[in-house]
Coordinates of C-alpha atoms and ligand atoms in Angstrom, one line a residue:
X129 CA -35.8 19.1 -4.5
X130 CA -33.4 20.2 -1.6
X131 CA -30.6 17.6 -1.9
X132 CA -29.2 16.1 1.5
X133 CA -25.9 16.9 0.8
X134 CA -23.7 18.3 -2.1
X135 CA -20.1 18.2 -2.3
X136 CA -19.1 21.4 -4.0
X137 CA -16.5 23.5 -5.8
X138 CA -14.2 20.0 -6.6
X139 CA -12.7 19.0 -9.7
X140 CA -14.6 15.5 -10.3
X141 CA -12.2 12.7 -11.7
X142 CA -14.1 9.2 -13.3
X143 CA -11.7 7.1 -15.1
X144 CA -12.9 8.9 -17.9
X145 CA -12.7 12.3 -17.4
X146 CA -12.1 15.2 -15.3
X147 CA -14.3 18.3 -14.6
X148 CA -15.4 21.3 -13.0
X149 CA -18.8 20.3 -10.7
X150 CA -20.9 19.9 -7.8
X151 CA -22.0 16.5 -6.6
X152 CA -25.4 16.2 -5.5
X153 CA -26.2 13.2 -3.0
X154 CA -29.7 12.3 -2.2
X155 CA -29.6 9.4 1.1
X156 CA -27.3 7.2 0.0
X157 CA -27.1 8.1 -4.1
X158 CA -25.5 10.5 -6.4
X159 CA -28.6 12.0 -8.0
X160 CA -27.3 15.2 -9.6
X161 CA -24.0 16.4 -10.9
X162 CA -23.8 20.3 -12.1
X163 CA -22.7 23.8 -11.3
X164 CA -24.7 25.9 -8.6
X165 CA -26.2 22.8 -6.7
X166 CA -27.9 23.9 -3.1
X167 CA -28.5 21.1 -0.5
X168 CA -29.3 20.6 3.0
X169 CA -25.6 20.3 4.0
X170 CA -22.4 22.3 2.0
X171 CA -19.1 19.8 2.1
X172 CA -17.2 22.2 0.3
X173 CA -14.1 20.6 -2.1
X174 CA -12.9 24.2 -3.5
X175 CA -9.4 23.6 -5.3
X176 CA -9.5 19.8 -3.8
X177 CA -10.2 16.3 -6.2
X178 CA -13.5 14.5 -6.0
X179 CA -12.4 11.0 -6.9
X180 CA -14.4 7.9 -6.7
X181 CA -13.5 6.3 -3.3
X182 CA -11.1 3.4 -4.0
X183 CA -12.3 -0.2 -4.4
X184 CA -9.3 -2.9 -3.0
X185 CA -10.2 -6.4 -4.2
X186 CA -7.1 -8.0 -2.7
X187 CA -7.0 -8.4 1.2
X188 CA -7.3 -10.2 3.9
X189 CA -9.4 -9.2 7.0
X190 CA -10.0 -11.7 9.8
X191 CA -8.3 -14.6 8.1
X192 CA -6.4 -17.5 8.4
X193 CA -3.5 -17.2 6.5
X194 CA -2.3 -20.3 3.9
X195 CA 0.4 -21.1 7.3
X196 CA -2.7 -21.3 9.5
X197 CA -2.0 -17.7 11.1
X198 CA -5.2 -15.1 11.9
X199 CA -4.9 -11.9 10.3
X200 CA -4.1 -9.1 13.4
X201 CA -6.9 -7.0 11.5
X202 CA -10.6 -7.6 12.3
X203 CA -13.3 -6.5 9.8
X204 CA -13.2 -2.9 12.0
X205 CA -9.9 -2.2 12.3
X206 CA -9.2 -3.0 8.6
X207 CA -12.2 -1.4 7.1
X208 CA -11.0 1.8 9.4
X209 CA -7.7 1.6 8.2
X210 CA -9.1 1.4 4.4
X211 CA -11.4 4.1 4.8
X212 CA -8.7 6.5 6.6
X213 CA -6.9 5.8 2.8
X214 CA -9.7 6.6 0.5
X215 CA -10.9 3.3 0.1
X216 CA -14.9 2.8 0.6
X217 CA -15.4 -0.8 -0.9
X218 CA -13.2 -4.2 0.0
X219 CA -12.8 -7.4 -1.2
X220 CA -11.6 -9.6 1.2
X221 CA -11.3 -13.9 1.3
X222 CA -13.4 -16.6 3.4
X223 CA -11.0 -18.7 3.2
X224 CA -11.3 -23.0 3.1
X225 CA -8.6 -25.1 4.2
X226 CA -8.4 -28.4 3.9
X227 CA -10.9 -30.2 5.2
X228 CA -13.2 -27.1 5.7
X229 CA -17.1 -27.7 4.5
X230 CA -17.2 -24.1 2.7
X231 CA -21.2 -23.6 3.6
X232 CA -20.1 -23.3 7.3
X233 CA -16.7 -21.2 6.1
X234 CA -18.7 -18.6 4.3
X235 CA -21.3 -18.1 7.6
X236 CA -18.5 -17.5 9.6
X237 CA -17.2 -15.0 7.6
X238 CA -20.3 -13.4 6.9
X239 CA -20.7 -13.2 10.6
X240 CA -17.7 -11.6 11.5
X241 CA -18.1 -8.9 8.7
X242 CA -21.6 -7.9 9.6
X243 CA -21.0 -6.9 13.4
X244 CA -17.7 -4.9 12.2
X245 CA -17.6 -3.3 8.5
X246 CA -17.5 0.2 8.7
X247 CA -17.4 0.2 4.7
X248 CA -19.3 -2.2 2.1
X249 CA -17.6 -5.6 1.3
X250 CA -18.0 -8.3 -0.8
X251 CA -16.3 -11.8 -0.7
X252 CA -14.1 -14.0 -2.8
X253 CA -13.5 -17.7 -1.8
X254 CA -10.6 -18.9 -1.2
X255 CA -10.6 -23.2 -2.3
X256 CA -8.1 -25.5 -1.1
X257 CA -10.6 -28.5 -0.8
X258 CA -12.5 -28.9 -4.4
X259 CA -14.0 -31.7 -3.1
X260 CA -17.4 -33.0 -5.2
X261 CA -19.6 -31.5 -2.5
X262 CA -17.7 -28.1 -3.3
X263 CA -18.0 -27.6 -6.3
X264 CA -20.9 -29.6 -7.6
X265 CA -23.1 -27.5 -4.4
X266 CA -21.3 -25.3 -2.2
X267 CA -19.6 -23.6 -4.9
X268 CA -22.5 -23.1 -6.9
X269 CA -24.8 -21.6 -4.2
X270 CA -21.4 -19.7 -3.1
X271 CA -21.9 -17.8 -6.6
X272 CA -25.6 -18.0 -6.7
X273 CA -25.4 -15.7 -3.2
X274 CA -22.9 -13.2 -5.3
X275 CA -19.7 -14.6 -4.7
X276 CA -18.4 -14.6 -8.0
X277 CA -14.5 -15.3 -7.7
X278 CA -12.4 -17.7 -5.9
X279 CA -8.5 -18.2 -5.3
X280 CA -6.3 -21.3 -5.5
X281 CA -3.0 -21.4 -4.8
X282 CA -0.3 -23.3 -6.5
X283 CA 1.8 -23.0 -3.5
X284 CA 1.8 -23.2 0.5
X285 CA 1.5 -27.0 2.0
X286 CA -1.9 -26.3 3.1
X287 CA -3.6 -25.1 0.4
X288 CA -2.1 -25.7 -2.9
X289 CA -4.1 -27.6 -5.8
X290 CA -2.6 -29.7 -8.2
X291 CA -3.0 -29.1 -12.0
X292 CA -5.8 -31.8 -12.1
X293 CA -7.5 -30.0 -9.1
X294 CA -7.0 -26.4 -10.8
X295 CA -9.1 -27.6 -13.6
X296 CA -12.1 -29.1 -11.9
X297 CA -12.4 -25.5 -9.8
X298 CA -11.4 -23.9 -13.5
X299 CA -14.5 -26.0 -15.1
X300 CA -16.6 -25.3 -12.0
X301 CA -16.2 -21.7 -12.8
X302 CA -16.4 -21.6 -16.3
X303 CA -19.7 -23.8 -15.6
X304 CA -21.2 -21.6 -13.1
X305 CA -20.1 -18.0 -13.9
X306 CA -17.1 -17.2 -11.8
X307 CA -13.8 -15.6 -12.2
X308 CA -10.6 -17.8 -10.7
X309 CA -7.9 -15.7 -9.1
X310 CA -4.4 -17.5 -9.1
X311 CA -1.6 -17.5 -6.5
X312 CA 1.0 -18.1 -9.1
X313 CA 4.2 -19.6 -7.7
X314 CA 5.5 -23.0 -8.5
X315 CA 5.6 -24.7 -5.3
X316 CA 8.7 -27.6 -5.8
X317 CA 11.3 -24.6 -6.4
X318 CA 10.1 -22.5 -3.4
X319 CA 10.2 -25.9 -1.0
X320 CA 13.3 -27.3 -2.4
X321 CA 15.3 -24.3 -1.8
X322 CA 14.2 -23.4 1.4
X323 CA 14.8 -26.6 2.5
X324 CA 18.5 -26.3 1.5
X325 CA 18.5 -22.7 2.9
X326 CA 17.5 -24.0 6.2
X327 CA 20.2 -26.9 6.3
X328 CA 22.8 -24.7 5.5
X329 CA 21.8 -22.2 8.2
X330 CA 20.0 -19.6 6.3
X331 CA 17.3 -18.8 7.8
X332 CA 16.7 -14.7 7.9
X333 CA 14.1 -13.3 6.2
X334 CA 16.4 -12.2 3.2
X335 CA 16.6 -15.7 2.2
X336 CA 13.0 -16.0 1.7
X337 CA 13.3 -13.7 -1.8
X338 CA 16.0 -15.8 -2.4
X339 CA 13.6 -19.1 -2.5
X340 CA 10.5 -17.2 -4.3
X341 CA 12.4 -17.0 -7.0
X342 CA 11.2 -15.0 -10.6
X343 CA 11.3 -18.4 -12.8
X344 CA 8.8 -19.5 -9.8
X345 CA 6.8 -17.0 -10.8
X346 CA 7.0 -17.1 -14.8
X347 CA 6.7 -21.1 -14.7
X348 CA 3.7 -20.9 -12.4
X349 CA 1.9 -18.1 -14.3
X350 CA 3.1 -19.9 -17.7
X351 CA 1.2 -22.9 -16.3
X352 CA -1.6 -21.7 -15.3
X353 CA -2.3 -19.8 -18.3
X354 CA -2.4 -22.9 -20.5
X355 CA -4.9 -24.7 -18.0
X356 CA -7.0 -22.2 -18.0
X357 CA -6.7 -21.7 -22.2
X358 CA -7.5 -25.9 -22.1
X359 CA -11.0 -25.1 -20.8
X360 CA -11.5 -21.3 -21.8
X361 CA -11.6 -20.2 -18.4
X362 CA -10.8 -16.7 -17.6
X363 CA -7.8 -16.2 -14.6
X364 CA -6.9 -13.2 -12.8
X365 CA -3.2 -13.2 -11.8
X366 CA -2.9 -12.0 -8.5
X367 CA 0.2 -9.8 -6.7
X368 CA 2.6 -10.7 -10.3
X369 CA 6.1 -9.3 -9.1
X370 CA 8.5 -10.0 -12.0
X371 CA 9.1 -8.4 -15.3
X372 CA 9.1 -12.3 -16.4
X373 CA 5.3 -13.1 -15.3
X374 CA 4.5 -10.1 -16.5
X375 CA 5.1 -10.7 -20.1
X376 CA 3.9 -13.7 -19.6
X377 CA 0.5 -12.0 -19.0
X378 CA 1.4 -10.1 -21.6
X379 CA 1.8 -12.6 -24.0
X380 CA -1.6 -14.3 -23.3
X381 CA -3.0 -11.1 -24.2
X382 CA -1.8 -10.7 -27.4
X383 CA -3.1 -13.8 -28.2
X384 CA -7.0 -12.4 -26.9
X385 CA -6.8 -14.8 -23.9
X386 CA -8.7 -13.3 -21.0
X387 CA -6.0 -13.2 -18.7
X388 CA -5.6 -10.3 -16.4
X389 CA -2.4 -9.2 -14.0
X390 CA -2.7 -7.9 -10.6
X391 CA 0.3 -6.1 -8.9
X392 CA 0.7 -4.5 -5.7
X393 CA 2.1 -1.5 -3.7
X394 CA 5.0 -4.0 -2.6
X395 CA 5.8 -4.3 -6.1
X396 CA 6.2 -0.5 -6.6
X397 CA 7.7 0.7 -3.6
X398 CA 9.9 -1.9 -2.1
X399 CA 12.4 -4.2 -3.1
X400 CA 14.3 -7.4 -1.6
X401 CA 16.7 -5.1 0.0
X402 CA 14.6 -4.0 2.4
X403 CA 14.0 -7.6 3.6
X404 CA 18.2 -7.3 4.3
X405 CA 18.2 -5.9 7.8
X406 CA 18.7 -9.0 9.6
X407 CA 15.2 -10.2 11.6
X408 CA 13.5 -7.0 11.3
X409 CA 13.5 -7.9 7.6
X410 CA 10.5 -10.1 8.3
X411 CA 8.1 -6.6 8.4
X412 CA 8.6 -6.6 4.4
X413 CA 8.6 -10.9 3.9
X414 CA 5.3 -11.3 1.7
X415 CA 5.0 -13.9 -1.3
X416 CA 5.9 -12.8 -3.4
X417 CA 8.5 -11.1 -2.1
X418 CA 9.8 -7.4 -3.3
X419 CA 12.3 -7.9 -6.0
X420 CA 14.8 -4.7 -7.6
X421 CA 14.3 -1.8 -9.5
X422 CA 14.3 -3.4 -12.9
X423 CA 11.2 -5.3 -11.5
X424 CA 9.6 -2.2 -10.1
X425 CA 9.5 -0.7 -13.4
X426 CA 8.1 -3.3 -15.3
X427 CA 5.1 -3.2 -13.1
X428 CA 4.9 0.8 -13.7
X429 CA 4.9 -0.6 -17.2
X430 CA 2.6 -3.5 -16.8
X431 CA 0.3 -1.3 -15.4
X432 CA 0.4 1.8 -18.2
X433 CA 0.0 -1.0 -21.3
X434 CA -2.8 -3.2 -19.7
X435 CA -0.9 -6.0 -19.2
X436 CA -1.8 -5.6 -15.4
X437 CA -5.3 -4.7 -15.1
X438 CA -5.1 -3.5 -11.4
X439 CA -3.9 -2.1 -8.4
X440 CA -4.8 -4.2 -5.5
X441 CA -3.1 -4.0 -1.6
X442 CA -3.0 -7.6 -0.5
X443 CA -3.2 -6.7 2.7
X444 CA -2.4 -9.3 4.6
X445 CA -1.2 -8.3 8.4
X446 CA 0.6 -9.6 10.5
X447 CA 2.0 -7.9 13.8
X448 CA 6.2 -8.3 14.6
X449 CA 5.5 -10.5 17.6
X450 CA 4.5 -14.2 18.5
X451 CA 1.0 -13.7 16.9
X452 CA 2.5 -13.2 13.6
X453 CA 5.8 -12.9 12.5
X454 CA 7.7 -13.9 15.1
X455 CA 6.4 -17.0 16.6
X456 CA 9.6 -18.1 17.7
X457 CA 10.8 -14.5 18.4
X458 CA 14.4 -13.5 16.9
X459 CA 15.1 -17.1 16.2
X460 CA 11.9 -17.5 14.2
X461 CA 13.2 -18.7 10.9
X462 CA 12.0 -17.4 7.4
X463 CA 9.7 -20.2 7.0
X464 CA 7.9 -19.7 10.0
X465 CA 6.8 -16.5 9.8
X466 CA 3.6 -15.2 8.6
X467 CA 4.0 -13.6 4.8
X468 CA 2.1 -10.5 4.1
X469 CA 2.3 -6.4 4.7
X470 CA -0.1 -4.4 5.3
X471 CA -1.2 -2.0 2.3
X472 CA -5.0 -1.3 2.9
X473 CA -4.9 2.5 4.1
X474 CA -1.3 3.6 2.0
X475 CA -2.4 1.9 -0.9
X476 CA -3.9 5.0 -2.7
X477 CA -1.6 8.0 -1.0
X478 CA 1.4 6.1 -2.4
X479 CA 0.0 5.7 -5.7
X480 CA -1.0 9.4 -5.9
X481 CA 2.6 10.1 -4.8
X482 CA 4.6 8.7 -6.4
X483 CA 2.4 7.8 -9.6
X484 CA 0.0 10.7 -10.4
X485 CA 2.4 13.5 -8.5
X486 CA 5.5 12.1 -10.0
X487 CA 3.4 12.0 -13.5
X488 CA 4.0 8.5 -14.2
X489 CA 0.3 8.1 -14.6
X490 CA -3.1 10.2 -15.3
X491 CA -5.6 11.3 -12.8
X492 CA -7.8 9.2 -14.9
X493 CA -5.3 5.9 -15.1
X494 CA -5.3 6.6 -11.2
X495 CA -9.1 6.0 -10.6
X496 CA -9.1 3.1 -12.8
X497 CA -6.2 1.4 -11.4
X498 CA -7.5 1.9 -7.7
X499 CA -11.3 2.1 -8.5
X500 CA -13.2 1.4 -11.6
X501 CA -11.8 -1.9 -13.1
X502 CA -11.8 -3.2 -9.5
X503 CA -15.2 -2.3 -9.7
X504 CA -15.9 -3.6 -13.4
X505 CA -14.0 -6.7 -13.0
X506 CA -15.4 -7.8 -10.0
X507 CA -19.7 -7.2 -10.9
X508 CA -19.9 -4.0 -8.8
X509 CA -19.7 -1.6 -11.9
X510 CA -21.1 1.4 -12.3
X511 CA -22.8 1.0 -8.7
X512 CA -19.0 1.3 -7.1
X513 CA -16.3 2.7 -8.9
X514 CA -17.1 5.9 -10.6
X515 CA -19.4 8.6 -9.5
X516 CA -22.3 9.0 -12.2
X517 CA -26.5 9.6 -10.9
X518 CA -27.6 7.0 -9.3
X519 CA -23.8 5.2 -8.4
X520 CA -23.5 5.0 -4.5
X521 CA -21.8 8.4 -3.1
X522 CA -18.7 6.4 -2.2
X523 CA -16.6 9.3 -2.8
X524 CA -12.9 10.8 -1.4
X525 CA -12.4 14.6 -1.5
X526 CA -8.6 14.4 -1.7
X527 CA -6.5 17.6 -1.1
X528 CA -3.7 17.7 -3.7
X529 CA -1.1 19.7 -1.5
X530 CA -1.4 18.3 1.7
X531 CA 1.9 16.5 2.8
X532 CA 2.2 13.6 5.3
X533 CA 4.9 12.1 6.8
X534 CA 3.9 8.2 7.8
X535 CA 3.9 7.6 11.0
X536 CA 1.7 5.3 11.4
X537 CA -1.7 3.8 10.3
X538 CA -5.2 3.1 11.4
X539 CA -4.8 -1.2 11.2
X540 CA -4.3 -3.3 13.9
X541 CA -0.3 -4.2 12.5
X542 CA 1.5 -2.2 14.9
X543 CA 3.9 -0.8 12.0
X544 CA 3.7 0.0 8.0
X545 CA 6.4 -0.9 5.5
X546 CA 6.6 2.7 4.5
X547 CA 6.7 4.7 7.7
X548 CA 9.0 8.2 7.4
X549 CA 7.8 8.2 4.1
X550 CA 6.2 11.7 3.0
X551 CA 3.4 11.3 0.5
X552 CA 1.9 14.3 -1.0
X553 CA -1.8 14.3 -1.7
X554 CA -4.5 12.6 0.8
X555 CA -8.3 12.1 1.5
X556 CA -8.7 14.6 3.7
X557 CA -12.9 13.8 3.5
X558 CA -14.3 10.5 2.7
X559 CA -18.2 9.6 2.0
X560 CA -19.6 6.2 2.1
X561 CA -23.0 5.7 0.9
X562 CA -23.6 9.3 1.6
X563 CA -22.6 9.3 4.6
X564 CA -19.5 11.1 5.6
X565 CA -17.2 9.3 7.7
X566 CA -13.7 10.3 7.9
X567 CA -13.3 13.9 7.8
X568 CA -9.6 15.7 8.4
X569 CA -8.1 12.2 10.1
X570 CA -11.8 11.7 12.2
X571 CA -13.9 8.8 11.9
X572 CA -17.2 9.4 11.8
X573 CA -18.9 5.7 11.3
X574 CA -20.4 3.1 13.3
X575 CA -19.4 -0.4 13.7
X576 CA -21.0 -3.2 11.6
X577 CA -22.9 0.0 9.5
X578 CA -21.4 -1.9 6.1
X579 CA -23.4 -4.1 3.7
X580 CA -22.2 -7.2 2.0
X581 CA -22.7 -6.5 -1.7
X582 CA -23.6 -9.4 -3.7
X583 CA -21.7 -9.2 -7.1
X584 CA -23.2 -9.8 -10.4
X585 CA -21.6 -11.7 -13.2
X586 CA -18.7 -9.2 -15.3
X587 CA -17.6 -9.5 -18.8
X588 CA -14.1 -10.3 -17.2
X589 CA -15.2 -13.8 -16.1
X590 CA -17.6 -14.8 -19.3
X591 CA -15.2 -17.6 -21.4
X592 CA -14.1 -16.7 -24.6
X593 CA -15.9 -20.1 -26.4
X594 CA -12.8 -20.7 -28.7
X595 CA -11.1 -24.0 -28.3
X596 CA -7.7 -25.4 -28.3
X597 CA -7.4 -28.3 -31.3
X598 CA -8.0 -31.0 -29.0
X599 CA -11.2 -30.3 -27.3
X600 CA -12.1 -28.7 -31.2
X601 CA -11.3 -32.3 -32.3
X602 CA -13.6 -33.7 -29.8
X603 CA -16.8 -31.5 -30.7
X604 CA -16.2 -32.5 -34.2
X605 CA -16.6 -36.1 -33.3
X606 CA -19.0 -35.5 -31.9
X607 CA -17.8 -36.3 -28.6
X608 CA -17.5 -33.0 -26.5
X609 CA -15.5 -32.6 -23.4
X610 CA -17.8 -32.7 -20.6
X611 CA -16.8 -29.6 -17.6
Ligands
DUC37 N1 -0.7 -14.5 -0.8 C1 -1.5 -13.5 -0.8 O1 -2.3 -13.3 -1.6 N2 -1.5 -12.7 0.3 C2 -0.6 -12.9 1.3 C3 0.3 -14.0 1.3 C4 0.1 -14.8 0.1 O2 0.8 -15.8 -0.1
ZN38 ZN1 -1.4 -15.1 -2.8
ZN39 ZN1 -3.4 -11.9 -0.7

């Protein structure tokens, strides 16, 4: 058999292991891995890495923020940016506000994707109105149609859910097969100092990490961990900043709960002090925001022991003007402004940098973090996420030598968080079902050319079926709790 194409000559990483060999492609499959592979076409990867491409299941495309603001990214100039990074699968929200009938949410989104995705997607939900049609239908066939994870937030006016409402669309996944995501951050500290901020005339962006503050975050993910423990629910922890949430994670572990951490490149590579520059500060505002050093290493940590399970962007972008951040230009207050940075096309090159070049972490750890356990957690394993015969050839050649300084990126944002930045080690060829389409900084892929993947259940979101006392008590009078 003459193989379509072979990429050949690379050193192949998994989050396994790392080897000498040829990748053999076959349409839109890897069908043969070896030495001395002939095909059709030659991509040749002599002294480069042949990584699986990156999988980002944290970002917003096309979306309405939690504020009410749309994302300055459509599902093409995101899904650009992503692939010009080394990332060939995303995960983005369709998010419900209040009020929203979700059936109607997730067409829209559906819509707007298939017209523009230059790489595959799936979808989480985002669920701010649990209402009975939600979860006892929509939600259901929401999960049913592959959509196996949803977000609530504990924060933001709009959107947050009270601890009542966090269980029902806890029970509602536990009941239906779905893994919840949490936006940890307890709401009456955030409000209650930014409204004291604001009277006394603080209103830059640098007092916005002053109201997000790290006991928001611990109490919040302390919370949320026992109401997910109450009905054996397994929660993903999304963007966790603080050495504090962090352990609390950590904690939960220890004690075999299935609770996973998420952190960020914001959490790594910035801190609140770049927030300090009077009003331009509001290019780094995201919730939560950036916090210190100390900080940034426990995530390094977090992320070597397991206690954070993945390396996500958050994407969320917003440009500095009246569409985004600045709605009320320089006397736009820190309230106002839309929270987010945009991550989706740096978020592997700065990990390579400054975490497999600086030898923080493996070549190994770095597929996993970026790649497989996105992949695993999220019911897209071993299809995305590693390359093995008959995976999709989603794959990134990257050149280990090649230096960058940022400039700028492929989104829609109008600037990046870490321009003048030089990163060592890039994707200088990037293959998506096969297909190659970025090759030295070109795009080579049509609009609306990638699929919706529909996910399939993960052992990250199947309960644990161990009981606290109480609901114990209950099944031994024969009285169960009812989800
Ligand atoms: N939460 C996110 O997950 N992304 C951007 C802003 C936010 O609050
Ligand atoms: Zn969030
Ligand atoms: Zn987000």
């Amino acid at each position: 058999m003459s193989l379509d194409l072979v990429v050949r000559g690379g050193t192949v990483a998994t989050a396994e292991r790392t080897f000498r060999a040829d990748v053999g492609i076959q349409g839109e499959k890897v069908v043969e891995i070896g030495n001395g592979l002939s095909g059709k076409t030659i991509l040749d990867a002599t002294g480069k890495l042949v990584l699986p491409g990156g999988v980002d299941s944290h970002c917003h495309i096309e979306q309405l923020s939690g504020m009410g603001v749309m994302a300055a990214d459509d599902f093409y100039s995101a899904t650009v940016s992503a692939a010009h990074g080394g990332t060939t699968t995303v995960i983005p929200f369709c998010a419900q506000h209040r009020g929203d009938d979700l059936k109607k949410v997730l067409a829209d989104y559906h819509e707007r994707a298939r017209t523009k995705a230059v790489i595959d997607y799936g979808f989480h939900l985002i669920i701010a109105n649990p209402d009975e049609k939600t979860l006892a239908r929509d939600l259901p066939d929401a999960i049913g149609s592959g959509i196996r994870s949803f977000k609530i937030f504990m924060t933001y006016e709009r959107m947050r859910l009270h601890d009542e409402q966090i269980l029902d669309v806890m029970a509602a996944a536990r009941r239906e097969g779905a893994l919840v995501m949490v936006h940890a951050e307890n709401h009456g500290i955030i409000s209650w100092l930014a409204g004291r901020m604001v009277k006394q005339g603080n209103t830059l962006p640098r007092y916005h990490a002053i109201c997000h503050t790290r006991g928001s975050e611990a109490e919040a993910i302390e919370r949320v961990i026992r109401l997910a423990e109450l009905v054996d629910c397994p929660i993903l922890i999304v963007h966790v900043s603080t050495p504090e949430g962090i352990e609390a994670i950590r904690q939960a572990r220890a004690r075999s709960l299935k609770v996973f951490g998420e952190t960020c490149p914001q959490y790594l590579f910035l801190t609140a002090k770049d927030i300090d520059i009077g009003i331009q500060g509001a290019m780094f505002c995201c919730s939560p925001p950036p916090r210190d050093e100390a900080a940034q290493e426990a995530c390094w940590k977090g992320l070597k022991d397991g206690a954070l399970h993945v390396y996500s962007s958050d994407h969320a972008p917003y440009r500095m003007d009246a569409s985004g951040k600045l709605p009320k230009g320089d006397k736009t207050t820190f309230k106002e402004m839309a929270n987010g940075v945009p991550g989706l096309e740096l978020r592997l090159p700065l990990l390579f940098t400054y975490g497999y070049g600086a030898g923080r972490i493996s070549l190994e750890e770095f597929v996993n973090l970026t790649s497989k356990r996105h992949a695993e957690t999220y019911g897209l394993y071993p299809r995305k996420g590693t390359i093995a015969i008959g995976s999709d050839a989603d794959i990134a050649v990257w050149d280990l030598e090649k230096k960058l300084t940022v400039e700028k990126t492929h989104d829609n944002v109008g600037y990046t968080p870490y321009r003048g930045r030089t990163l060592k080690g890039w994707p200088v060829a990037v293959l998506s079902r096969g297909k190659v389409i970025v090759e030295n900084g070109k795009l080579g892929a049509e609009r609306g050319r990638g699929r919706f993947l529909a996910r399939a259940p993960s052992e990250a979101l199947k309960p644990l079926g161990r009981d606290v006392p109480e609901i114990s008590q209950l099944k031994a009078w024969n009285t169960p709790l009812q989800l």
